[in-house]
Short mmCIF file of C-alpha atoms in Angstrom, two decimals:
data_model
loop_
_atom_site.label_atom_id
_atom_site.label_comp_id
_atom_site.label_asym_id
_atom_site.label_seq_id
_atom_site.Cartn_x
_atom_site.Cartn_y
_atom_site.Cartn_z
CA MET A 16 188.46 -23.87 69.35
CA GLU A 17 190.08 -22.79 66.09
CA THR A 18 191.84 -25.59 64.22
CA ARG A 19 195.55 -24.97 63.94
CA LEU A 20 196.54 -24.94 60.25
CA PRO A 21 199.55 -27.07 59.26
CA LYS A 22 202.84 -25.29 58.77
CA ARG A 23 205.84 -25.47 56.41
CA ALA A 24 206.15 -28.11 53.69
CA SER A 25 203.25 -27.67 51.24
CA LEU A 26 202.15 -24.35 52.73
CA LEU A 27 205.59 -22.81 52.42
CA ALA A 28 205.94 -24.17 48.88
CA ALA A 29 202.59 -22.63 47.99
CA PHE A 30 203.61 -19.33 49.59
CA LEU A 31 206.85 -19.19 47.61
CA ALA A 32 205.13 -20.21 44.38
CA GLY A 33 202.48 -17.54 44.88
CA THR A 34 205.13 -14.95 45.53
CA ALA A 35 207.03 -15.85 42.37
CA LEU A 36 203.90 -15.63 40.25
CA ALA A 37 202.58 -12.40 41.73
CA SER A 38 202.33 -9.50 39.29
CA PRO A 39 200.38 -6.24 39.27
CA LEU A 40 197.08 -6.18 37.41
CA ALA A 41 195.97 -3.31 35.24
CA ALA A 42 193.01 -2.56 37.49
CA GLN A 43 195.05 -2.44 40.66
CA THR A 44 195.80 0.74 42.54
CA THR A 45 199.52 1.12 43.17
CA LEU A 46 201.55 3.55 45.27
CA ASP A 47 205.15 4.22 44.32
CA VAL A 48 207.17 5.34 47.33
CA ALA A 49 210.71 6.71 47.02
CA ILE A 50 212.94 5.83 49.98
CA VAL A 51 216.56 6.70 50.71
CA GLY A 52 218.02 3.28 49.96
CA ASP A 53 217.40 -0.43 49.68
CA PRO A 54 216.82 -2.11 53.06
CA ASP A 55 219.68 -4.48 53.82
CA THR A 56 217.31 -6.82 55.65
CA PHE A 57 213.59 -7.51 55.83
CA ASP A 58 213.94 -8.81 59.38
CA PRO A 59 213.21 -5.76 61.58
CA MET A 60 214.42 -7.53 64.73
CA VAL A 61 218.03 -7.17 63.65
CA SER A 62 218.01 -3.58 62.40
CA THR A 63 217.55 -0.10 63.86
CA LYS A 64 217.48 1.59 60.44
CA ASP A 65 214.47 3.76 59.71
CA VAL A 66 214.37 2.57 56.10
CA VAL A 67 213.97 -1.01 57.37
CA SER A 68 211.19 0.01 59.78
CA ILE A 69 209.31 1.98 57.12
CA VAL A 70 209.18 -0.99 54.76
CA THR A 71 208.82 -3.97 57.11
CA GLN A 72 205.96 -2.58 59.21
CA HIS A 73 203.71 -3.28 56.21
CA PHE A 74 204.28 -7.05 56.34
CA VAL A 75 205.58 -7.82 59.86
CA GLU A 76 203.65 -6.97 63.02
CA THR A 77 204.23 -6.74 66.77
CA LEU A 78 202.09 -7.37 69.82
CA TYR A 79 201.67 -3.64 70.38
CA THR A 80 202.02 -0.40 68.46
CA PHE A 81 201.63 3.34 69.07
CA ASP A 82 198.56 5.50 68.51
CA SER A 83 198.69 9.11 67.31
CA GLY A 84 199.48 10.32 70.84
CA TRP A 85 202.38 7.86 71.19
CA ASN A 86 200.41 5.78 73.66
CA VAL A 87 200.94 2.02 73.53
CA ALA A 88 198.00 0.25 71.86
CA PRO A 89 197.35 -3.44 71.11
CA LEU A 90 198.05 -4.84 67.63
CA LEU A 91 198.46 -8.64 67.69
CA ALA A 92 197.65 -8.66 71.39
CA THR A 93 194.00 -8.57 72.35
CA ASP A 94 194.45 -5.67 74.74
CA LEU A 95 196.98 -4.07 77.05
CA PRO A 96 198.48 -6.69 79.37
CA GLN A 97 197.48 -7.56 82.89
CA ILE A 98 200.46 -6.44 84.98
CA SER A 99 200.99 -7.72 88.51
CA ASP A 100 201.18 -5.21 91.35
CA ASP A 101 204.92 -5.75 91.70
CA GLY A 102 205.47 -5.09 87.98
CA LEU A 103 207.09 -8.50 87.44
CA THR A 104 204.40 -10.41 85.53
CA TYR A 105 202.80 -9.42 82.21
CA LYS A 106 199.89 -11.59 81.07
CA ILE A 107 199.18 -10.91 77.38
CA GLY A 108 196.18 -12.18 75.45
CA ILE A 109 196.85 -13.10 71.81
CA ARG A 110 194.30 -12.48 69.05
CA GLU A 111 192.71 -15.56 67.52
CA GLY A 112 192.13 -15.92 63.79
CA VAL A 113 195.35 -14.17 62.73
CA THR A 114 197.01 -15.78 59.70
CA PHE A 115 200.63 -15.69 58.60
CA HIS A 116 201.48 -15.08 54.97
CA ASP A 117 202.30 -18.77 54.51
CA GLY A 118 198.72 -19.71 55.44
CA SER A 119 199.43 -20.95 58.97
CA SER A 120 197.58 -19.52 61.97
CA MET A 121 199.25 -17.60 64.78
CA ASP A 122 199.10 -18.75 68.39
CA ALA A 123 201.00 -18.30 71.64
CA LYS A 124 203.81 -20.66 70.64
CA ASP A 125 204.74 -18.38 67.73
CA VAL A 126 204.80 -15.38 70.04
CA VAL A 127 206.99 -17.13 72.62
CA ALA A 128 209.52 -18.29 70.01
CA SER A 129 209.62 -14.83 68.46
CA LEU A 130 210.08 -13.01 71.77
CA GLU A 131 212.84 -15.40 72.81
CA ARG A 132 214.69 -14.63 69.57
CA TRP A 133 214.08 -10.88 70.04
CA LEU A 134 215.65 -10.99 73.50
CA GLU A 135 218.70 -12.69 72.02
CA VAL A 136 219.34 -10.85 68.73
CA ALA A 137 217.61 -7.45 68.80
CA SER A 138 219.47 -4.45 70.19
CA ARG A 139 216.34 -3.32 72.01
CA GLY A 140 215.51 -6.84 73.14
CA LYS A 141 218.94 -7.02 74.73
CA LEU A 142 218.06 -3.96 76.83
CA VAL A 143 215.65 -6.07 78.86
CA ALA A 144 216.99 -9.61 78.28
CA ASP A 145 218.87 -9.84 81.57
CA LYS A 146 215.68 -8.92 83.43
CA VAL A 147 213.46 -11.58 81.83
CA ALA A 148 213.08 -14.75 83.87
CA SER A 149 210.79 -16.49 81.38
CA VAL A 150 208.47 -16.13 78.41
CA GLU A 151 205.82 -18.85 78.48
CA ALA A 152 202.68 -19.88 76.65
CA THR A 153 200.14 -20.03 79.48
CA GLY A 154 197.31 -20.87 77.09
CA ASP A 155 196.78 -21.42 73.37
CA TYR A 156 196.31 -17.66 73.03
CA GLU A 157 198.01 -16.30 76.12
CA VAL A 158 201.64 -15.45 76.83
CA THR A 159 203.13 -14.58 80.21
CA ILE A 160 206.37 -12.64 80.57
CA THR A 161 207.97 -12.89 84.01
CA LEU A 162 210.67 -10.41 85.00
CA THR A 163 213.31 -10.59 87.72
CA GLU A 164 212.90 -6.86 88.36
CA ALA A 165 210.46 -4.21 87.22
CA TYR A 166 211.23 -2.68 83.83
CA SER A 167 209.01 0.29 83.05
CA PRO A 168 209.82 0.69 79.31
CA LEU A 169 208.88 -2.90 78.40
CA LEU A 170 205.62 -2.12 76.60
CA SER A 171 207.23 0.66 74.58
CA LEU A 172 209.95 -1.75 73.49
CA LEU A 173 207.34 -4.31 72.47
CA ALA A 174 205.48 -1.64 70.47
CA PHE A 175 208.39 -0.20 68.50
CA SER A 176 208.77 -1.13 64.82
CA ASN A 177 212.53 -0.48 65.00
CA SER A 178 214.59 -3.40 66.34
CA ALA A 179 211.11 -4.80 66.52
CA ALA A 180 209.68 -7.59 68.65
CA ALA A 181 208.21 -9.00 65.45
CA VAL A 182 206.04 -12.11 65.50
CA TYR A 183 207.03 -14.90 63.10
CA PRO A 184 205.91 -18.52 62.74
CA GLU A 185 207.85 -20.57 65.28
CA GLU A 186 209.09 -22.98 62.60
CA ILE A 187 211.15 -20.32 60.79
CA ILE A 188 212.85 -18.95 63.91
CA GLY A 189 216.63 -19.10 63.59
CA ASP A 190 219.75 -16.99 63.46
CA THR A 191 218.55 -15.65 60.12
CA ILE A 192 215.05 -15.58 58.68
CA ASP A 193 214.61 -15.88 54.92
CA PRO A 194 212.03 -15.54 53.57
CA VAL A 195 210.44 -13.23 56.13
CA ILE A 196 206.89 -14.35 56.89
CA GLY A 197 204.64 -12.03 58.87
CA THR A 198 201.00 -11.24 59.55
CA GLY A 199 200.82 -7.74 58.05
CA PRO A 200 198.31 -6.25 55.61
CA TYR A 201 200.77 -6.65 52.72
CA LYS A 202 203.22 -9.37 51.76
CA ILE A 203 206.35 -9.43 49.64
CA ALA A 204 205.67 -10.25 45.99
CA GLU A 205 209.02 -9.40 44.44
CA HIS A 206 212.30 -7.76 45.42
CA VAL A 207 214.81 -6.64 42.83
CA PRO A 208 217.76 -5.31 44.84
CA ASP A 209 218.45 -1.60 44.32
CA GLN A 210 215.43 -1.32 42.02
CA TYR A 211 212.19 -1.96 43.92
CA LEU A 212 210.33 -3.95 46.54
CA GLN A 213 206.83 -4.91 45.48
CA LEU A 214 204.26 -5.53 48.21
CA VAL A 215 200.78 -6.82 47.42
CA ARG A 216 197.65 -6.99 49.54
CA PHE A 217 197.44 -10.04 51.79
CA ASP A 218 193.89 -11.26 51.27
CA GLU A 219 193.76 -13.26 54.51
CA TYR A 220 194.77 -10.28 56.66
CA SER A 221 192.95 -9.95 59.98
CA SER A 222 192.61 -6.25 60.75
CA ARG A 223 191.71 -4.73 64.07
CA SER A 224 188.25 -3.21 64.15
CA GLU A 225 188.96 0.09 65.90
CA GLU A 226 189.13 3.32 63.92
CA PRO A 227 192.64 4.13 62.66
CA ASP A 228 194.61 6.18 65.19
CA GLY A 229 198.26 6.59 64.32
CA ALA A 230 199.59 3.09 63.68
CA ALA A 231 196.84 1.65 65.91
CA GLY A 232 193.38 0.55 64.87
CA ALA A 233 192.20 -0.72 61.49
CA ARG A 234 194.67 -1.28 58.67
CA LYS A 235 192.33 -1.07 55.71
CA GLN A 236 194.59 -2.17 52.81
CA THR A 237 193.15 0.66 50.72
CA VAL A 238 195.62 0.22 47.87
CA ASP A 239 196.35 -3.08 46.20
CA GLU A 240 200.08 -2.70 45.80
CA ILE A 241 202.91 -0.65 47.29
CA ARG A 242 206.24 -0.34 45.49
CA PHE A 243 209.16 0.94 47.55
CA VAL A 244 211.82 2.33 45.23
CA PRO A 245 215.32 3.04 46.61
CA VAL A 246 216.50 6.44 45.36
CA PRO A 247 219.76 7.35 47.09
CA ASP A 248 220.04 10.87 45.65
CA PRO A 249 217.71 13.28 47.52
CA ASN A 250 217.29 15.64 44.57
CA THR A 251 216.25 12.73 42.36
CA ARG A 252 213.57 11.90 44.92
CA VAL A 253 212.30 15.48 44.68
CA GLU A 254 212.25 15.50 40.88
CA GLY A 255 210.54 12.11 40.75
CA LEU A 256 207.81 13.34 43.09
CA LEU A 257 207.26 16.56 41.12
CA SER A 258 207.15 14.70 37.80
CA GLY A 259 204.54 12.22 39.03
CA GLN A 260 206.88 9.23 39.09
CA PHE A 261 206.39 8.82 42.84
CA ASP A 262 203.33 9.18 45.05
CA PHE A 263 205.44 9.75 48.17
CA ALA A 264 209.09 10.62 48.74
CA ASP A 265 210.88 10.41 52.06
CA GLY A 266 213.88 12.29 53.42
CA LEU A 267 213.81 15.36 51.16
CA PRO A 268 216.30 18.24 51.40
CA ALA A 269 215.06 21.36 53.18
CA GLU A 270 215.72 23.59 50.16
CA SER A 271 213.04 21.72 48.18
CA TYR A 272 210.24 22.89 50.49
CA ASP A 273 209.28 25.98 48.47
CA ARG A 274 209.19 24.04 45.20
CA LEU A 275 206.85 21.46 46.72
CA ASP A 276 204.72 24.13 48.38
CA SER A 277 204.18 25.99 45.08
CA SER A 278 203.69 22.86 42.98
CA ASP A 279 200.38 21.68 41.55
CA ALA A 280 201.68 18.11 41.50
CA ALA A 281 202.86 17.60 45.09
CA ASP A 282 202.65 18.91 48.63
CA PRO A 283 205.29 19.11 51.38
CA MET A 284 204.86 17.15 54.61
CA LEU A 285 206.88 18.82 57.36
CA LEU A 286 207.23 16.95 60.64
CA GLN A 287 208.03 19.43 63.40
CA PRO A 288 209.69 18.84 65.67
CA PHE A 289 210.99 15.64 64.13
CA GLY A 290 214.20 14.70 65.87
CA TRP A 291 217.86 15.25 66.43
CA PRO A 292 221.06 14.62 64.46
CA VAL A 293 223.55 12.59 66.49
CA PHE A 294 227.29 12.02 66.43
CA ALA A 295 227.44 8.45 67.73
CA ILE A 296 230.60 7.77 69.71
CA ASN A 297 232.68 4.58 69.69
CA HIS A 298 233.32 3.67 73.34
CA LYS A 299 234.60 0.18 72.50
CA ASP A 300 237.72 0.85 70.46
CA GLY A 301 239.95 3.61 69.17
CA LEU A 302 240.47 7.28 69.96
CA MET A 303 237.10 7.99 71.52
CA THR A 304 237.60 5.53 74.36
CA ASP A 305 239.60 8.40 75.93
CA LYS A 306 237.18 10.67 77.80
CA THR A 307 239.41 13.73 77.40
CA ILE A 308 239.48 13.30 73.62
CA ARG A 309 235.69 12.91 73.62
CA GLN A 310 235.48 16.16 75.55
CA ALA A 311 237.78 17.80 72.98
CA VAL A 312 235.45 16.80 70.15
CA GLN A 313 232.44 18.10 72.07
CA ALA A 314 234.22 21.40 72.81
CA ALA A 315 235.23 21.97 69.17
CA LEU A 316 231.90 21.44 67.41
CA PRO A 317 230.08 24.57 66.14
CA MET A 318 226.45 23.42 66.31
CA ASP A 319 224.96 26.60 64.75
CA ASP A 320 227.23 26.39 61.72
CA MET A 321 226.68 22.66 61.32
CA LEU A 322 222.89 23.00 61.43
CA PHE A 323 222.84 25.96 59.06
CA ALA A 324 225.02 24.10 56.58
CA ALA A 325 222.72 21.07 56.83
CA PHE A 326 219.34 22.82 56.56
CA GLY A 327 219.96 26.36 55.29
CA ASP A 328 216.89 27.94 56.90
CA ASP A 329 216.13 28.16 60.60
CA LYS A 330 212.55 27.09 60.02
CA PHE A 331 214.05 23.63 59.60
CA PHE A 332 216.32 23.52 62.66
CA LEU A 333 216.82 24.74 66.21
CA THR A 334 220.16 24.99 68.03
CA ASP A 335 218.83 23.39 71.20
CA GLY A 336 220.82 21.48 73.81
CA PRO A 337 218.32 19.50 75.92
CA LEU A 338 217.73 16.02 74.57
CA TYR A 339 213.96 16.61 74.32
CA PRO A 340 212.19 19.67 72.85
CA GLU A 341 209.90 22.16 74.54
CA GLY A 342 206.60 20.67 75.65
CA TRP A 343 207.90 17.14 76.29
CA ALA A 344 207.81 15.72 79.80
CA TRP A 345 211.45 14.64 79.57
CA ARG A 346 212.88 18.11 78.85
CA ASN A 347 215.43 19.37 81.37
CA GLU A 348 218.51 21.61 81.50
CA ALA A 349 221.07 19.23 82.98
CA GLY A 350 224.52 19.51 81.40
CA ILE A 351 223.56 21.91 78.59
CA GLU A 352 226.33 24.37 79.48
CA LEU A 353 228.56 21.91 77.60
CA PHE A 354 226.42 22.14 74.44
CA ASN A 355 227.55 24.24 71.46
CA GLN A 356 230.83 25.39 73.00
CA ASN A 357 232.37 26.10 69.57
CA ASP A 358 235.70 26.56 71.35
CA GLN A 359 238.54 25.14 69.28
CA ALA A 360 241.15 26.64 71.63
CA ARG A 361 239.67 24.74 74.58
CA ALA A 362 239.56 21.61 72.43
CA ALA A 363 243.25 22.04 71.63
CA GLU A 364 244.05 22.26 75.35
CA LEU A 365 242.15 19.03 75.97
CA LEU A 366 244.01 17.31 73.13
CA GLN A 367 247.31 18.35 74.65
CA GLU A 368 246.17 17.09 78.04
CA ALA A 369 245.22 13.76 76.47
CA GLY A 370 248.61 13.44 74.72
CA TYR A 371 246.95 13.24 71.30
CA ASP A 372 249.48 11.92 68.76
CA GLY A 373 247.76 12.82 65.49
CA THR A 374 245.97 9.51 65.00
CA PRO A 375 243.17 10.17 62.46
CA LEU A 376 239.70 10.69 63.89
CA ARG A 377 237.53 8.57 61.58
CA ILE A 378 234.10 10.04 60.84
CA LEU A 379 231.76 7.62 59.08
CA THR A 380 228.93 9.25 57.14
CA SER A 381 226.75 8.98 54.03
CA ARG A 382 225.39 11.34 51.37
CA GLN A 383 222.05 9.53 51.14
CA TYR A 384 221.07 11.72 54.05
CA GLU A 385 222.70 14.83 52.63
CA PHE A 386 222.39 16.77 55.88
CA HIS A 387 224.59 14.17 57.60
CA PHE A 388 227.38 14.84 55.11
CA LYS A 389 227.04 18.63 55.30
CA MET A 390 227.29 18.56 59.11
CA ALA A 391 230.31 16.31 58.89
CA GLU A 392 232.11 18.69 56.53
CA VAL A 393 231.67 21.65 58.91
CA ALA A 394 232.66 19.48 61.87
CA ARG A 395 235.79 18.38 60.04
CA MET A 396 236.96 21.97 59.60
CA ALA A 397 236.37 22.84 63.27
CA LEU A 398 238.08 19.67 64.48
CA GLU A 399 241.10 20.28 62.26
CA ALA A 400 241.30 23.84 63.60
CA ALA A 401 241.48 22.32 67.09
CA GLY A 402 244.37 20.06 66.07
CA PHE A 403 242.66 16.80 65.10
CA THR A 404 243.66 14.86 62.04
CA VAL A 405 240.29 13.97 60.50
CA GLN A 406 239.55 11.08 58.15
CA MET A 407 236.17 11.33 56.41
CA ASP A 408 234.81 7.93 55.37
CA VAL A 409 231.88 8.67 53.06
CA VAL A 410 229.94 5.54 52.07
CA ASP A 411 226.43 4.56 51.04
CA TRP A 412 223.92 4.08 53.84
CA ALA A 413 223.87 0.29 53.59
CA THR A 414 227.66 0.15 53.93
CA LEU A 415 227.54 2.53 56.89
CA GLY A 416 225.06 0.19 58.52
CA GLU A 417 227.49 -2.68 58.14
CA ARG A 418 230.63 -0.82 59.20
CA ARG A 419 229.16 0.69 62.34
CA ASN A 420 228.75 -2.86 63.69
CA ASP A 421 232.54 -3.26 63.70
CA PRO A 422 234.12 -0.97 66.33
CA ALA A 423 237.51 -1.29 64.62
CA LEU A 424 236.28 0.69 61.60
CA TRP A 425 235.11 4.03 63.01
CA ASP A 426 235.36 6.58 65.80
CA ILE A 427 232.19 8.59 65.08
CA TYR A 428 229.29 7.78 62.83
CA ILE A 429 226.55 10.24 62.00
CA THR A 430 222.92 9.32 62.33
CA HIS A 431 219.66 10.86 63.47
CA SER A 432 216.66 9.87 65.53
CA PRO A 433 213.11 11.07 65.90
CA PHE A 434 212.12 12.20 69.38
CA LEU A 435 210.80 9.01 70.94
CA PRO A 436 208.08 8.81 73.60
CA GLU A 437 210.21 6.68 75.93
CA PRO A 438 213.90 7.58 76.34
CA SER A 439 214.84 3.93 76.77
CA LEU A 440 213.87 3.34 73.13
CA THR A 441 217.11 5.17 72.33
CA ASP A 442 219.49 2.28 72.80
CA MET A 443 222.57 4.52 72.78
CA TYR A 444 222.19 4.89 76.55
CA SER A 445 222.82 1.19 77.05
CA LYS A 446 226.18 -0.53 77.30
CA THR A 447 224.78 -3.30 75.06
CA SER A 448 224.36 -0.93 72.10
CA ARG A 449 226.91 -0.74 69.28
CA LEU A 450 228.31 2.39 70.99
CA GLY A 451 229.17 0.41 74.13
CA TRP A 452 228.82 3.45 76.41
CA SER A 453 229.34 2.40 80.01
CA ASN A 454 230.52 3.88 83.28
CA PRO A 455 229.44 2.92 86.80
CA GLU A 456 227.52 6.12 87.56
CA LYS A 457 225.62 6.20 84.27
CA ASP A 458 224.84 2.48 84.42
CA GLU A 459 223.43 2.84 87.92
CA ILE A 460 221.26 5.82 86.94
CA LEU A 461 219.96 3.95 83.89
CA ALA A 462 219.11 0.89 85.98
CA HIS A 463 217.13 3.02 88.42
CA PHE A 464 215.41 4.86 85.56
CA THR A 465 214.19 1.72 83.85
CA SER A 466 212.99 0.06 87.07
CA GLU A 467 211.18 3.13 88.44
CA THR A 468 207.46 3.37 87.71
CA ASP A 469 206.63 6.73 89.31
CA PRO A 470 206.53 9.32 86.45
CA GLU A 471 207.92 12.20 88.51
CA LYS A 472 210.82 10.15 89.86
CA ARG A 473 211.58 8.96 86.34
CA LYS A 474 211.84 12.59 85.19
CA GLU A 475 214.38 13.30 87.94
CA LEU A 476 216.41 10.26 87.00
CA TYR A 477 216.32 11.16 83.33
CA ALA A 478 217.76 14.59 84.13
CA GLN A 479 220.68 12.81 85.80
CA LEU A 480 221.05 10.61 82.74
CA GLN A 481 221.10 13.64 80.43
CA GLY A 482 223.79 15.18 82.63
CA GLN A 483 225.89 12.07 82.08
CA VAL A 484 225.48 12.36 78.30
CA PHE A 485 227.18 15.76 78.37
CA GLU A 486 229.70 15.14 81.14
CA ASP A 487 230.97 11.79 79.89
CA VAL A 488 230.19 12.54 76.21
CA GLY A 489 228.15 9.39 75.73
CA PHE A 490 227.01 10.70 72.34
CA ILE A 491 226.66 14.20 70.91
CA LYS A 492 223.35 15.80 70.02
CA ILE A 493 223.88 18.45 67.31
CA GLY A 494 220.50 20.17 67.66
CA ALA A 495 216.90 19.65 66.62
CA PHE A 496 215.45 19.53 63.13
CA ASN A 497 212.24 19.23 61.21
CA ALA A 498 212.00 16.52 58.57
CA LEU A 499 210.59 17.03 55.10
CA SER A 500 208.78 14.46 53.01
CA GLY A 501 206.48 15.01 50.06
CA LEU A 502 203.30 13.45 48.74
CA ALA A 503 201.47 13.62 45.46
CA GLU A 504 198.54 15.98 45.17
CA GLY A 505 195.38 14.08 46.14
CA LEU A 506 197.09 11.41 48.22
CA THR A 507 195.31 11.12 51.58
CA GLY A 508 195.40 8.84 54.60
CA VAL A 509 199.16 9.10 55.21
CA THR A 510 199.80 9.76 58.88
CA GLU A 511 202.51 12.30 59.70
CA THR A 512 205.06 10.10 61.40
CA PRO A 513 208.82 9.46 61.21
CA TRP A 514 207.99 6.00 59.80
CA PRO A 515 205.30 6.62 57.15
CA PHE A 516 202.89 3.80 56.41
CA PHE A 517 200.41 3.40 53.60
CA TRP A 518 197.85 0.75 54.52
CA ASN A 519 195.17 3.46 54.87
CA ALA A 520 196.46 5.70 52.06
CA GLU A 521 194.23 6.58 49.15
CA SER A 522 194.97 8.35 45.91
CA ALA A 523 192.49 10.63 44.14
CA GLU A 524 193.45 9.13 40.79
#
């Protein structure tokens, strides 16, 4: 049996000392990646921000991940779990020989402590927490999760890098984790806030042996160093990519596509379909707790105009009501007659019915995703035409992330989401999310949906859930859009995904 390496004390001191001394060598290969902002945490359990997921997946890992077909695949687990016939028991084998960045070895105790924290602090962990009877180490390298009722999305939750069920050494588990210590192919060498995050290859990394397939399979650590550079202005990201300053740039404006396409220095990477812009609704406090006012907002919004203002060319967007695009199993037509009403007169009637008194409708948005701001500006004009008093709160993305956690500070915040393989990964459906959306009918449908294992029955239940989104205005989908990133000419091995990763990337230079 493998000898368990000692933890903390001298190992942690050595880890921190090594981190402080780390510096790039002239012979190293380095990728410079421009991202939309500085992550406000390196603990992916406590964040649903894409910028956090993009960065942290390089140094923190989960039991499972997704392959290129969005199928769940093992990462730190040995294989897919053994699931009991009643769907209540998941027996998960844990890989041996995996080392944390502090030099200690991973075993079942680390996984148990990490999963227990995830169930308590992560927004997606909370989705299943009330259904988990126990998480136990049933061997040195085996963990058993016992549920009180079947929960069909569990493996997808365990595989997601966003609000992630990350595995940490048990000794560092607490309300906050600093420094973050993971098992990933890279480790943190240096972080200068608002300037860069330097990751260097972790020499003791234990890669899977399968061929790379999406985020599954081998993570080859092809480059020595990855530098994530926060660049809040989207046009600066474009110019930096075209000038050779960056090897990859995320979240680029649609109007830069032609420049990238005709450039000898860079190429566009267009993800289509990527996802959907969302007006997230505050159901906990303020104006939007009134259903009639929510319906007035929904009635007033001109989705075509908002999308055109945001993206400028219809090759980048689609005015589409269903919550999933064509070709996805979850697509249905329930409730879409309430999509894209663009009827300010009807909205005004609803405001009168609600007894609206002119209280400002607070829209929280950011210009780091420029299309968010552009949609908000068009929405503001339509809402004012309907009789709303609108207050635009435009902040940086990090501040938006903080404010949206306080329901006293906003009525709507603007975000976006990729289309996800399992609807339950979108935590906005749950009453435990920061939106706090809850009504008896929706809650009952959601409970049935997450406990049902038959795929056809789940589709029927999801159609009912989508109907509730429109009828009760749980949140507001604006449409569908394609996302643009860019990569330097000659850069290969970057998978087209909403959360780009670079452990298999290789530059021609």
